[in-house]
XYZ file of C-alpha atoms in Angstrom:
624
model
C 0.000 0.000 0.000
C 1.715 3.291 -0.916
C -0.072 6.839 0.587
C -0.953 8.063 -3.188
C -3.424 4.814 -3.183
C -5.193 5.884 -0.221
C -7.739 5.945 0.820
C -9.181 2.236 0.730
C -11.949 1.738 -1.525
C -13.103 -0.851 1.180
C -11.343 -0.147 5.093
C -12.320 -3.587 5.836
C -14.356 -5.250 8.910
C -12.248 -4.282 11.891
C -11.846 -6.818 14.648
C -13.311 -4.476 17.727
C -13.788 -7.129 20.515
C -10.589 -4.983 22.306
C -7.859 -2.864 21.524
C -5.530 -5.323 21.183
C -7.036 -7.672 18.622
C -8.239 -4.059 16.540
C -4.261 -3.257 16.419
C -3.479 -6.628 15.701
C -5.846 -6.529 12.846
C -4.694 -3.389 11.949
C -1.227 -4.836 11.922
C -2.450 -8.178 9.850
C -4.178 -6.047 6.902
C -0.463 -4.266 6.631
C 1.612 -7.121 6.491
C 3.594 -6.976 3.664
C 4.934 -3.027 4.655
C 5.558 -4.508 7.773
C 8.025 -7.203 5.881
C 9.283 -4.317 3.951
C 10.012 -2.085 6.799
C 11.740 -4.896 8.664
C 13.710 -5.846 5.624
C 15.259 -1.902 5.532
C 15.331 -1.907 9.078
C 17.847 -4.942 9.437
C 19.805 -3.505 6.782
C 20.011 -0.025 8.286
C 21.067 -1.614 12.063
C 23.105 -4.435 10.636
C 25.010 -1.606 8.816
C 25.253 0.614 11.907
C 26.237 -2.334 13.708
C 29.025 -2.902 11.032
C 31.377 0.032 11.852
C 32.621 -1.278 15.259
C 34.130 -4.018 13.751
C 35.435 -1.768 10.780
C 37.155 0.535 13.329
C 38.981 -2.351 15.564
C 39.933 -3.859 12.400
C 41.226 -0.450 11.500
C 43.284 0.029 15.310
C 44.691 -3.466 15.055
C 46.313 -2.375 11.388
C 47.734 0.675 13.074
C 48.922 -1.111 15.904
C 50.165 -3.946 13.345
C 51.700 -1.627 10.654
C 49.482 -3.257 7.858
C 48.430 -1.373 5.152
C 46.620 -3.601 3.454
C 44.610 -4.442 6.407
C 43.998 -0.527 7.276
C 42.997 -0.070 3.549
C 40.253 -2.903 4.265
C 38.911 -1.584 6.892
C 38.080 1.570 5.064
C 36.276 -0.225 2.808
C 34.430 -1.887 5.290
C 33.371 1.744 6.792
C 33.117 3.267 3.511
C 30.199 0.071 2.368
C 28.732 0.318 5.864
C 27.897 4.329 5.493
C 26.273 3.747 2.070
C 23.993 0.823 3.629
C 23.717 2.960 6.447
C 22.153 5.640 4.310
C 20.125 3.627 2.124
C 18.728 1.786 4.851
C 17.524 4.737 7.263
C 16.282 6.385 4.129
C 13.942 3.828 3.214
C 13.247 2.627 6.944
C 11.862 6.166 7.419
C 9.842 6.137 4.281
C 8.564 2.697 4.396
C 7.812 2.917 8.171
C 6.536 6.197 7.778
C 3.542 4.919 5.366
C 2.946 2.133 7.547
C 2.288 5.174 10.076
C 0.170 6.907 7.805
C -1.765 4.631 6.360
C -2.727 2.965 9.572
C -4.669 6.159 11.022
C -5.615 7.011 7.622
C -7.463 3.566 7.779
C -8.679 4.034 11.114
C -10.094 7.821 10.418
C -11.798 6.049 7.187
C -13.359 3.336 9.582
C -14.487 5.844 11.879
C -16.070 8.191 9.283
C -17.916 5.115 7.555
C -19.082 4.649 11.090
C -20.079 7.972 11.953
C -22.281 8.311 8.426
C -23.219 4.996 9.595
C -24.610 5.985 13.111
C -25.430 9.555 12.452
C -27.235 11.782 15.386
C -27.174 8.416 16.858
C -22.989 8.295 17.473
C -23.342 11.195 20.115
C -26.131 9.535 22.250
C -24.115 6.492 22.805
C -20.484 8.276 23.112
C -19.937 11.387 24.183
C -18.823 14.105 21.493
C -15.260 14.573 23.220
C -14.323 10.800 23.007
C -15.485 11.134 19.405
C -12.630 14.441 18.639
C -9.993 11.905 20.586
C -10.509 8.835 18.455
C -10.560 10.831 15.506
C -7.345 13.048 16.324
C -4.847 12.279 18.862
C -5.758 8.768 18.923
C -5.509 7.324 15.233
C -1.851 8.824 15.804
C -1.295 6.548 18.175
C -2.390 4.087 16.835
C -0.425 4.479 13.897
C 2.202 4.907 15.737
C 2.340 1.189 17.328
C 1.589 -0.313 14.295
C 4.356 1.455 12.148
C 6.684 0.616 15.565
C 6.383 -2.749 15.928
C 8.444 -3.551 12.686
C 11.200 -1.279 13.502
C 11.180 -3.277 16.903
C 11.793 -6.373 15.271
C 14.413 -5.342 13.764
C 16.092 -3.849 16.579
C 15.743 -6.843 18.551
C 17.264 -9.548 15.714
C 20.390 -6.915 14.880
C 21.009 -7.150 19.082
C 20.902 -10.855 18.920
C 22.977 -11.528 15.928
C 25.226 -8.632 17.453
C 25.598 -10.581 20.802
C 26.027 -14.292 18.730
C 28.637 -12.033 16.348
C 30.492 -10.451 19.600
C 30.565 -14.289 21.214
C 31.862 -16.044 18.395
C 34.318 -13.279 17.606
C 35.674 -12.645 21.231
C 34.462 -15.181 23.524
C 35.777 -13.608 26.861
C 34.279 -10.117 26.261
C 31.386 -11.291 24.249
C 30.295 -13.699 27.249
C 29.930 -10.668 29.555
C 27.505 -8.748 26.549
C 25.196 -11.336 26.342
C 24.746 -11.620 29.671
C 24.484 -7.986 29.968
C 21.834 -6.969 26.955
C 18.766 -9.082 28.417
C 19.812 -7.322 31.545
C 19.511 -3.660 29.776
C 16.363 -4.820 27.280
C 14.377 -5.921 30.468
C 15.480 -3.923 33.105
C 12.478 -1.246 32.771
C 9.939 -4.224 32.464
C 9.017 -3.595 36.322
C 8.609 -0.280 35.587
C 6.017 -0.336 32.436
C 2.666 -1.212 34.070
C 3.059 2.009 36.200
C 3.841 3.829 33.454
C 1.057 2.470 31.613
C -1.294 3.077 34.569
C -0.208 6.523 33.943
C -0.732 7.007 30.615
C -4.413 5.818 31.110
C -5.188 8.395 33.371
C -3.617 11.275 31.212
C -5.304 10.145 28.515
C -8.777 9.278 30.046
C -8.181 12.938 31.541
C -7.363 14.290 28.258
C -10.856 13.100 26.807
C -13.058 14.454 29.129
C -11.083 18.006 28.853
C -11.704 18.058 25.604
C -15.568 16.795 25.740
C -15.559 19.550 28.214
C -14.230 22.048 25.823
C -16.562 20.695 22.943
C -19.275 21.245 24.621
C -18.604 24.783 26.090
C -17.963 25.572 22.068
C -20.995 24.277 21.056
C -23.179 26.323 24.182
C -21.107 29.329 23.873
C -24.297 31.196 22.713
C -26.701 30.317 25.416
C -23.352 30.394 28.050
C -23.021 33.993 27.292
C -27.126 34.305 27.261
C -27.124 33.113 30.346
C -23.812 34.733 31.890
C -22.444 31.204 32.262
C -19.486 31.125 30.619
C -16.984 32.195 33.281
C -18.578 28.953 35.266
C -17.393 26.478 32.157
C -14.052 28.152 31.603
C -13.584 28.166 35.516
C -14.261 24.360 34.952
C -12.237 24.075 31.657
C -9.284 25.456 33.491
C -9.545 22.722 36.403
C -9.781 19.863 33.652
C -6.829 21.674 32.038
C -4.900 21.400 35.109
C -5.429 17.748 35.878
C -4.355 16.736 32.407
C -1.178 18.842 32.951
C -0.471 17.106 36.542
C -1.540 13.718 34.992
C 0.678 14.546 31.890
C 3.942 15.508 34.245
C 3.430 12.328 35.965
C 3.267 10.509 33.434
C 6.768 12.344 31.779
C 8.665 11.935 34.921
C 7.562 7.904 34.817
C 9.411 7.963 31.080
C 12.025 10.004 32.199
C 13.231 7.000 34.913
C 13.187 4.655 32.024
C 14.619 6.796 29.792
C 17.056 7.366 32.488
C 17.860 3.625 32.937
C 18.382 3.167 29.562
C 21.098 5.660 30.010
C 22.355 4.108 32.765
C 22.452 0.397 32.111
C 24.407 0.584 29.224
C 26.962 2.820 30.770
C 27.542 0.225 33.393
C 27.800 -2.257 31.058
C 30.528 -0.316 29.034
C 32.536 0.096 32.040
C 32.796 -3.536 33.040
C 33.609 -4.337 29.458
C 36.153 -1.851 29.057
C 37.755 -2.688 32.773
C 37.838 -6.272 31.915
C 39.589 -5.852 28.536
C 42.044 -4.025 29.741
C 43.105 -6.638 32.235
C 42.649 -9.438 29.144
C 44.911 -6.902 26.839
C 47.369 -6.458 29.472
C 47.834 -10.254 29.900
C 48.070 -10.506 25.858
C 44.952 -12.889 25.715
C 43.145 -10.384 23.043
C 44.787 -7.947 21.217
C 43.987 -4.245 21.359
C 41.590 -3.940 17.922
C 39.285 -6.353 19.507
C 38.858 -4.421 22.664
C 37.720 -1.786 20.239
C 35.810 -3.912 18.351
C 33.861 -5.113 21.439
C 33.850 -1.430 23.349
C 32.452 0.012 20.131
C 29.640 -2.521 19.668
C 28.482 -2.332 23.379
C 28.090 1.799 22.799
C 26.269 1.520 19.466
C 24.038 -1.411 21.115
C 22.504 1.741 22.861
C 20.766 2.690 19.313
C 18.952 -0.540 18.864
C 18.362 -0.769 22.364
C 16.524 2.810 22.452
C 13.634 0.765 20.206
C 12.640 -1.531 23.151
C 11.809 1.972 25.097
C 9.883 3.398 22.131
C 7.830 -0.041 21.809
C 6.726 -0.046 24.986
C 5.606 4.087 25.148
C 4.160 3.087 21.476
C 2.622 0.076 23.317
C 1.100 2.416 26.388
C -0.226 5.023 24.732
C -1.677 3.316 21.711
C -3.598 0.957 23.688
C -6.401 2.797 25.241
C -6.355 4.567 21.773
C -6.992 1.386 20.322
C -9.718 0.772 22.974
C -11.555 3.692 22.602
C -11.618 3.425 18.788
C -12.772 -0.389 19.392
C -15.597 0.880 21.238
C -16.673 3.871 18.743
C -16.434 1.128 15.882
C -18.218 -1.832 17.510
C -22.087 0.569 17.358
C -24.424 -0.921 15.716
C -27.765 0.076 14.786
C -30.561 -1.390 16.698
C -32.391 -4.072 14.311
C -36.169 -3.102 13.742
C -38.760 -6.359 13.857
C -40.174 -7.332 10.650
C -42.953 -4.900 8.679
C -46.320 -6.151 8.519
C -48.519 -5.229 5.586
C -50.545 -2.565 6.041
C -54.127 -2.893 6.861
C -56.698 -2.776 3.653
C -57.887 0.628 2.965
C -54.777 2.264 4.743
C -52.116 2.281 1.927
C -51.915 2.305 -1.531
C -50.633 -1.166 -3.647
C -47.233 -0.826 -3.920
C -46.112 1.451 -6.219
C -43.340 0.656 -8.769
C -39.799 1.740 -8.332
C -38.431 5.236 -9.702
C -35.072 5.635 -11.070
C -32.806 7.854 -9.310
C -30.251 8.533 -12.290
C -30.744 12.243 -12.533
C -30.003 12.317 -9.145
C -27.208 10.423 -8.373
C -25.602 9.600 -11.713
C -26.972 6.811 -14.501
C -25.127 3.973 -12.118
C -27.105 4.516 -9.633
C -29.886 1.964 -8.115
C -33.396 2.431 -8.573
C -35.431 3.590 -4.952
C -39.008 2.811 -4.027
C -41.931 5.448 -4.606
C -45.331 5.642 -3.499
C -47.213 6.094 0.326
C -45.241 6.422 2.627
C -46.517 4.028 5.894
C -45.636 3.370 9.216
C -46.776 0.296 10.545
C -46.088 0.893 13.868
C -47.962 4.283 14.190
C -50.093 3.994 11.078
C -49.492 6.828 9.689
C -50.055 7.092 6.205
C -48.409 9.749 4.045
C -50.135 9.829 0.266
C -48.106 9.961 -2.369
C -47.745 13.685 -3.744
C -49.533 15.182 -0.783
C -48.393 17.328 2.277
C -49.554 15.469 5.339
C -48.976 17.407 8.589
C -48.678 15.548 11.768
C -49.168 16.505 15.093
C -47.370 14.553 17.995
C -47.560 16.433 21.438
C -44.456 14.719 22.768
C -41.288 16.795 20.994
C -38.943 13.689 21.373
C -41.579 11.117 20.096
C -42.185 13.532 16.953
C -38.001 13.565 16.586
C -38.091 9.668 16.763
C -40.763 9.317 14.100
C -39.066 11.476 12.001
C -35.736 9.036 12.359
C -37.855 5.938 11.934
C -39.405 7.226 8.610
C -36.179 8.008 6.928
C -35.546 4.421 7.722
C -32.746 2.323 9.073
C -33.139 4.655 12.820
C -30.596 4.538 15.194
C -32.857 2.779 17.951
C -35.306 0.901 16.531
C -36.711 -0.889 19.914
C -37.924 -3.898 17.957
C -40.833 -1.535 15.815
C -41.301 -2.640 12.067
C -39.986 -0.948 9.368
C -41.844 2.098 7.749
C -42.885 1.025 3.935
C -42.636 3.196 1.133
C -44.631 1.686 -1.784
C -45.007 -1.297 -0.060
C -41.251 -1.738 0.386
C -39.087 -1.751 4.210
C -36.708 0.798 4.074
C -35.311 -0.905 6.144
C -34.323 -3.902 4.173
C -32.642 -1.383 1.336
C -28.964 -0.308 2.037
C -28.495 2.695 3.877
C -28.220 5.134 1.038
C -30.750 3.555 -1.092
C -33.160 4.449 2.090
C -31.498 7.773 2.147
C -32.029 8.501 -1.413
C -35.783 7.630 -1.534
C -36.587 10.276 2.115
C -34.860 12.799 3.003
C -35.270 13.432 6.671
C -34.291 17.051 8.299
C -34.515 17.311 12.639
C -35.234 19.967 14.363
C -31.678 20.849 15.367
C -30.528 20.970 11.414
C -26.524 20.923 11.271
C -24.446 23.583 8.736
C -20.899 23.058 8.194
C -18.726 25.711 7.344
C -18.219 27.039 4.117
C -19.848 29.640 1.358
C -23.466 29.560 0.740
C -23.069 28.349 -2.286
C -21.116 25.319 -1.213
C -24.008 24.617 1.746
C -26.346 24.252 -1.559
C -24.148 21.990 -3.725
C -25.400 18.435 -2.264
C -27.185 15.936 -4.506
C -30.052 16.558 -6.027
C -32.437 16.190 -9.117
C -31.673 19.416 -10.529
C -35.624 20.322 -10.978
C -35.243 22.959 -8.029
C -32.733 26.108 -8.375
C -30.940 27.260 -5.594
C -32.771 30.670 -5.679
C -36.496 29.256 -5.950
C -35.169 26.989 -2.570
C -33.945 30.088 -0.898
C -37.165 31.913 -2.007
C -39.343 29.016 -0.648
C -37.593 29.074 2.559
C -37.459 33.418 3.121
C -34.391 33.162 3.125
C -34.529 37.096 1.455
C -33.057 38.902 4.457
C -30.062 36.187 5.054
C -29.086 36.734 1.985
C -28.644 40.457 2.487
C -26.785 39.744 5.634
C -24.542 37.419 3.951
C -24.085 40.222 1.066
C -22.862 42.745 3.661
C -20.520 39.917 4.917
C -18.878 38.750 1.630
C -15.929 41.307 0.261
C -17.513 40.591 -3.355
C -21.308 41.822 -2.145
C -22.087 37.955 -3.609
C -24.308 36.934 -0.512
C -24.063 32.940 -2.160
C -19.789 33.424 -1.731
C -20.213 34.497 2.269
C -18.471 32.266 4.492
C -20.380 30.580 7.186
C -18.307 29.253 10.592
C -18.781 25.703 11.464
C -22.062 24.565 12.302
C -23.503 28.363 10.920
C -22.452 29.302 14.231
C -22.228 33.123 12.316
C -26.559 33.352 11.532
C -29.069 33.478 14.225
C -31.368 30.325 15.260
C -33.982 31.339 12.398
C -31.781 31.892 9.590
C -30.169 28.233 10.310
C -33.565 26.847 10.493
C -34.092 28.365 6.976
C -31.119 27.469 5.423
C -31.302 24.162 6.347
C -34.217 24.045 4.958
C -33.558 25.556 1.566
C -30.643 23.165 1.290
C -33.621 20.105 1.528
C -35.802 21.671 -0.875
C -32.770 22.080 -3.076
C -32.415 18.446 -2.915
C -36.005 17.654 -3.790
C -36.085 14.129 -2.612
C -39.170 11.729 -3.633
C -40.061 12.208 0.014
C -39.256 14.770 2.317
C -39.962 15.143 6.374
C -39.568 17.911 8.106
C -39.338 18.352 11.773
C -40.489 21.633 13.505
C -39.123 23.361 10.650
C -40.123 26.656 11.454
C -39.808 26.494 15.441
C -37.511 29.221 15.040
C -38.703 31.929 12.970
C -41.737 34.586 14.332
C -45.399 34.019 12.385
C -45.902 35.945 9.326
C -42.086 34.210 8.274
C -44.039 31.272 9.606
C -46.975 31.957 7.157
C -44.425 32.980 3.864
C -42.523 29.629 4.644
C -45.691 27.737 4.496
C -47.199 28.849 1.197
C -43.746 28.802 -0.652
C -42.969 25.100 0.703
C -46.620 23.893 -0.545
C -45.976 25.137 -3.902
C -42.646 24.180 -4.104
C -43.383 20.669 -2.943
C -46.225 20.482 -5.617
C -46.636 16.488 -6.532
C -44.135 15.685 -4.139
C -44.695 13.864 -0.790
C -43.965 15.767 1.571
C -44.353 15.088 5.623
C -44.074 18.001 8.626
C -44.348 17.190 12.429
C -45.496 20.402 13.771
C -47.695 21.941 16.015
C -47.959 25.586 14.055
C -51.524 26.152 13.040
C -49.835 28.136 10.120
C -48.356 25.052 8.991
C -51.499 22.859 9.460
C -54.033 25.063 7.822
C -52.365 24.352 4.553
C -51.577 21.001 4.512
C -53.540 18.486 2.273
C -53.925 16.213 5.743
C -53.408 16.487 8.954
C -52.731 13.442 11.207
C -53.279 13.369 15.041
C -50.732 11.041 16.899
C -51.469 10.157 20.254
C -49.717 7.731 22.585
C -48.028 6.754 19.651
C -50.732 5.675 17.769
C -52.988 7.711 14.804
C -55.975 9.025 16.739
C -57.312 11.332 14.311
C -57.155 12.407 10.418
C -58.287 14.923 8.642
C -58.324 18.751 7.873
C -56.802 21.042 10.396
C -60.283 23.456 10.803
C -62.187 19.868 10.780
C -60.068 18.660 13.976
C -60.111 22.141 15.790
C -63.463 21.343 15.324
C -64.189 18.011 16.226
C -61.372 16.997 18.139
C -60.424 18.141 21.556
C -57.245 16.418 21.950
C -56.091 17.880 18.999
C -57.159 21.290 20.028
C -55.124 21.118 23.304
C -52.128 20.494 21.508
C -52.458 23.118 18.831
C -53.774 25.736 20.391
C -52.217 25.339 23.787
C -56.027 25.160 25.541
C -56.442 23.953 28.927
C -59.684 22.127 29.448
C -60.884 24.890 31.703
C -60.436 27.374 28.980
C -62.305 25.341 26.682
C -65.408 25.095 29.108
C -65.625 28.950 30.168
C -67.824 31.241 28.558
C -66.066 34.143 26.509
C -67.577 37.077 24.580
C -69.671 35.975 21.401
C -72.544 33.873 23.084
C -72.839 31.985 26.983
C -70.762 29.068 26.847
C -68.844 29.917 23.745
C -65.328 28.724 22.890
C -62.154 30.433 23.031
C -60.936 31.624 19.327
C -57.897 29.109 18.497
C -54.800 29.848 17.603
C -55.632 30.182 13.768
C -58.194 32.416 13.933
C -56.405 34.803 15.936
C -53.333 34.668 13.360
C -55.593 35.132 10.550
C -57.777 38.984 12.199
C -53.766 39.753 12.800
C-alpha cells in the first residue's frame, strides 16, 4: 500500500472485541509493509552495527603496521555508510507509510461509522471521546503499528550482534550477552506504572476536551445566560489535571529513559575494565577491545527501540480501545414490517429511477405512500400530510424511523414506502428515496453556495429553494458579509455558528428543498422563525413541494391550515385524520395540543354567546 493509493476503496471489517485484537488486525491487513520495513530496518542496524568491527579492524592495522589491512577496513566503513544511508532512508519512508496509512485507515473506519450511526454516534459516546478517536488517537495508533516492525528489527540486529560479539571474542562477548537481556528488560518492572499513567492522562485528556466541545458548542446560550466564566472556571480545572496527569506521566518515562542511560553505561565500564586486564595479559589484542567497546556503545541505538515499543505500546492501547468501542455501534435491528391494513395504503407502487439524481449507475429507490406500521401513519403519495405529535422527542423519533434504518429501533417494524421496508434497502438507497431534516438541522462551514451543492435532481434552483424558505433577508446579511457583495460566496463558521437560530432553520431548509427528494420530512421546521415568516414559509414550501410527498411534524396552526392532511398522533398511535379546521373542530385532543387550551379554557364562557369557545390559535393569526 503506498499513501498516493489511499484511501481504501473498502477499510475492511475491523476486529473491535478490544484494543488489542483491533491493532493486531490493523497490523495483519499491513503485512507486507511490515516485511518491507523490517527488511530496511535490518539492513540499516546491521550496517550501523558494522562500523565497530570496521574501526577495531582499522586500530589493530595501526597497531600492526598493515596497510593492506587498514585499507580494508576503510572499505568496510566506507560500504557500511552507504547501507547505512540507504537503509535509514527507506526505513523512514517505508515505516513512515505504515504510520500513515494505519490512522488514515482508522479515520476512514471511523467516518464510515459515523455516516453509519449519524445523530445516533453522540447519544451512545460522548462528542469529546469522538474528537480523541478521531485526532490524537488514530496517531497513536499508527504509531504502534508502524513501531512494531522497527522493533523487530532492533531486537534480531542485538541478537545476531551478541552471537557475532561471542563467536568473535568469547571472553568479552560472554559478559555482553549476559548484559543486553539485563539492559532490554530492566524497565519491564517499571512499564505497568507507566502504563497506569498514561491511562489516566489520557482518560483525563478526553473528558477536557468533551468539556471544551461542549462549552464551544453552548457558547451562545453560556453567554445568554452569563455562564461562561462557570465552564471556563471548569475548563481550566480539567486543564490542570491533564497537565499534573501529563507531568506524571513524563517523569515515569524520564526513569526509564534514564535507565536506559544508565544500564548501558555500566555495562561499558565492566567491558572496558575487563579488557584491559585481558589486553594487558596478551589474551586479546587491542583492535578487539575496540571492536567489542564500540559494539556495546552503538548497542545503545537498537536498544533505544525496546523503550519506544513499549511508550508506542502504552499510549496506543487505550487509543486502540476507545476506537474499538466507537467502531463496535451498531444500529438497533427493527422487527419485521407487517402489511398494512386494507384501505390504509396504496398497492405498492413501482420503483423510480434515481439517475438524474445520483448519476446513470445509480440503483433504482421505491416510490409511493409512505406508511408506518407501527404508528399507522399514512403519508399519500404527492400530498403534504402534517402531523401533530404532542411529545417533541416522540415527533423527533418518528421522524428518524421514517427516513428508515433509525438509530434505535426498539424492535418496531420498518416504515414502507410503496409497499417496500426501508429498512431492508442499504443505507443510502433508504437515504435517497426520504430525506429526513430534525429539528436541530446541522451547517458546516463554508460559502453559501457550497451549503447548496449536495445531490439533487436538478428540478429545483438554488434561488427558488432560498425563495421558498425566506431566506430574502439572510441573503442580504450574507451580502454585507462577503468582500464581493455575492451573498451565495459568504463564508459561514462551522455549524452556521455566524446566523441566528432562524436563519439556520431556513437554510437548512432551503438546502432540503434544493435536494427535492421523492419524500421529504420535516421536523419543527419553522420552530424558530416569528409568524408571518411562519406563514411565507408555508405557502412557498406547498408550492414548491407540488406532486411531491412531503411530511411536517409540527404543532404551528400556520403550517397545518395548509396542509392536504393532517394526522393526530397520540400515545403513539394515529388518533385522528383529517383537515386542520375539521379537527379544531371536532377533536379536543387535537385542540389542546395546537392551540395550547387547557380544558378549563375550553369550558368557560367568553364574549360571542354563553358558553362559547375560546378563538384558536388560527383564527387569531388570521384577524392579525
Amino acid at each position: 500500500m503506498q499513501i498516493r493509493d489511499l484511501p481504501y476503496l473498502d477499510p475492511g471489517e475491523p476486529d473491535t472485541r478490544s484494543g488489542t485484537r483491533y491493532l493486531l488486525w490493523l497490523g495483519r491487513g499491513q503485512l507486507r509493509g511490515q516485511l518491507v520495513t523490517l527488511a530496511w530496518g535490518l539492513l540499516h542496524f546491521v550496517s550501523v552495527m558494522a562500523l565497530p568491527y570496521g574501526v577495531g579492524l582499522a586500530v589493530q592495522a595501526v597497531v600492526d603496521g598493515s596497510g593492506s589491512r587498514l585499507a580494508a577496513a576503510g572499505g568496510v566503513l566506507a560500504v557500511s555508510a552507504v547501507l547505512i544511508a540507504v537503509g535509514d532512508t527507506m526505513l523512514h519512508r517505508t515505516a513512515v507509510t505504515n504510520w500513515i496509512t494505519a490512522a488514515a485507515r482508522t479515520q476512514q473506519l471511523l467516518a464510515r461509522k459515523t455516516a453509519s450511526l449519524g445523530s445516533a454516534l453522540t447519544r451512545r459516546v460522548a462528542a469529546g471521546e469522538v474528537v480523541a478517536v478521531s485526532t490524537g488517537d488514530v496517531e497513536k495508533i499508527g504509531w504502534f503499528v508502524e513501531g512494531v516492525s522497527r522493533f523487530l528489527a532492533a531486537a534480531i540486529t542485538v541478537v545476531l550482534v551478541c552471537v557475532g560479539l561471542f563467536v568473535y571474542e568469547p571472553h568479552l562477548g560472554l559478559i555482553v550477552a549476559v548484559g543486553v537481556p539485563v539492559l532490554a528488560l530492566g524497565v519491564l518492572p517499571l512499564l505497568p506504572r507507566a502504563t497506569r499513567l498514561a491511562d489516566v492522562q489520557r482518560e483525563k485528556a478526553g473528558r477536557a476536551t468533551e468539556l471544551a466541545s461542549d462549552t464551544v458548542a453552548g457558547l451562545r446560550v453560556l453567554r445568554g445566560i452569563g455562564g461562561e466564566e462557570l465552564f471556563l472556571t471548569r475548563y481550566r480545572t480539567a486543564s490542570q489535571e491533564v497537565r499534573g496527569a501529563a507531568v506524571r506521566s513524563a517523569r515515569m518515562w524520564s526513569l526509564i529513559s534514564g535507565i536506559q542511560v544508565l544500564l548501558p553505561g555500566l555495562l561499558m565500564i565492566g567491558v572496558v575494565w575487563y579488557g584491559i586486564g585481558l589486553v594487558g595479559d596478551g589474551r586479546i589484542e587491542v583492535g578487539a577491545l575496540v571492536t567489542v567497546y564500540s559494539a556495546v556503545m552503538l548497542l545503545a541505538y537498537p536498544l533505544r527501540h525496546f523503550e519506544e515499543i513499549a511508550m508506542a505500546w502504552s499510549f496506543s492501547r487505550p487509543s486502540a480501545r476507545r476506537a474499538a468501542r466507537v467502531l463496535a455501534l451498531e444500529r438497533t435491528a427493527g422487527a419485521a414490517s407487517p402489511a398494512p391494513a386494507a384501505g390504509d395504503a396504496a398497492p405498492t407502487a413501482p420503483t423510480a429511477p434515481t439517475a438524474d439524481l445520483y448519476g446513470d449507475a445509480a440503483p433504482a429507490v421505491p416510490s409511493g405512500d409512505l406508511y408506518d406500521p407501527a404508528s399507522g401513519l399514512l403519508a399519500p403519495a404527492g400530498a403534504l400530510t402534517a402531523v401533530v405529535c404532542g411529545d417533541p422527542d416522540a415527533a423527533g423519533r418518528l421522524a428518524e424511523r421514517l427516513g428508515g434504518h433509525p438509530a434505535d429501533a426498539d424492535g418496531l417494524p420498518s416504515v414502507l414506502l410503496g409497499g417496500i421496508a426501508l429498512d431492508d434497502l442499504p443505507l443510502d438507497g433508504a437515504r435517497t428515496a426520504v430525506l429526513v431534516q430534525d429539528k436541530d438541522p446541522v451547517l458546516l462551514s463554508g460559502s453559501l453556495a457550497e451549503l447548496l451543492a449536495v445531490p439533487a435532481s436538478g428540478a429545483v434552483a438554488p434561488e427558488d429553494a432560498l425563495a421558498a424558505a425566506e431566506c430574502a433577508d439572510v441573503l442580504a446579511a450574507l451580502a454585507q458579509a462577503s468582500l464581493e457583495g455575492d451573498p451565495m460566496a459568504a463564508p459561514i463558521t462551522e455549524r452556521g455558528r455566524s446566523l441566528s437560530g432562524g436563519q439556520r432553520q431556513r437554510i437548512a431548509l432551503a438546502r432540503s428543498l434544493v435536494t427535492d427528494p421523492g419524500v421529504l420530512v420535516l421536523d419543527e421546521p419553522t420552530s424558530a422563525v416569528d409568524s408571518h415568516t411562519e406563514a411565507r414559509i408555508a405557502e412557498g414550501v406547498r408550492a414548491l413541494r407540488s406532486g411531491r410527498t412531503t411530511v411536517v411534524l409540527t404543532s404551528s396552526p400556520l403550517l397545518l391550515d395548509r396542509a392536504d392532511r393532517v394526522v393526530l398522533l397520540h400515545e403513539g398511535e394515529v388518533a385522528a385524520v383529517g383537515s386542520h379546521r375539521e379537527l379544531l373542530e371536532t377533536e379536543p385532543r387535537y385542540r389542546a395540543v395546537v392551540t395550547r387550551e387547557t380544558d378549563e379554557e375550553r369550558l368557560s364562557p367568553v364574549p360571542g354567546g354563553p358558553g362559547a369557545a375560546a378563538p384558536n390559535a388560527f383564527d387569531i393569526e388570521e384577524t392579525a
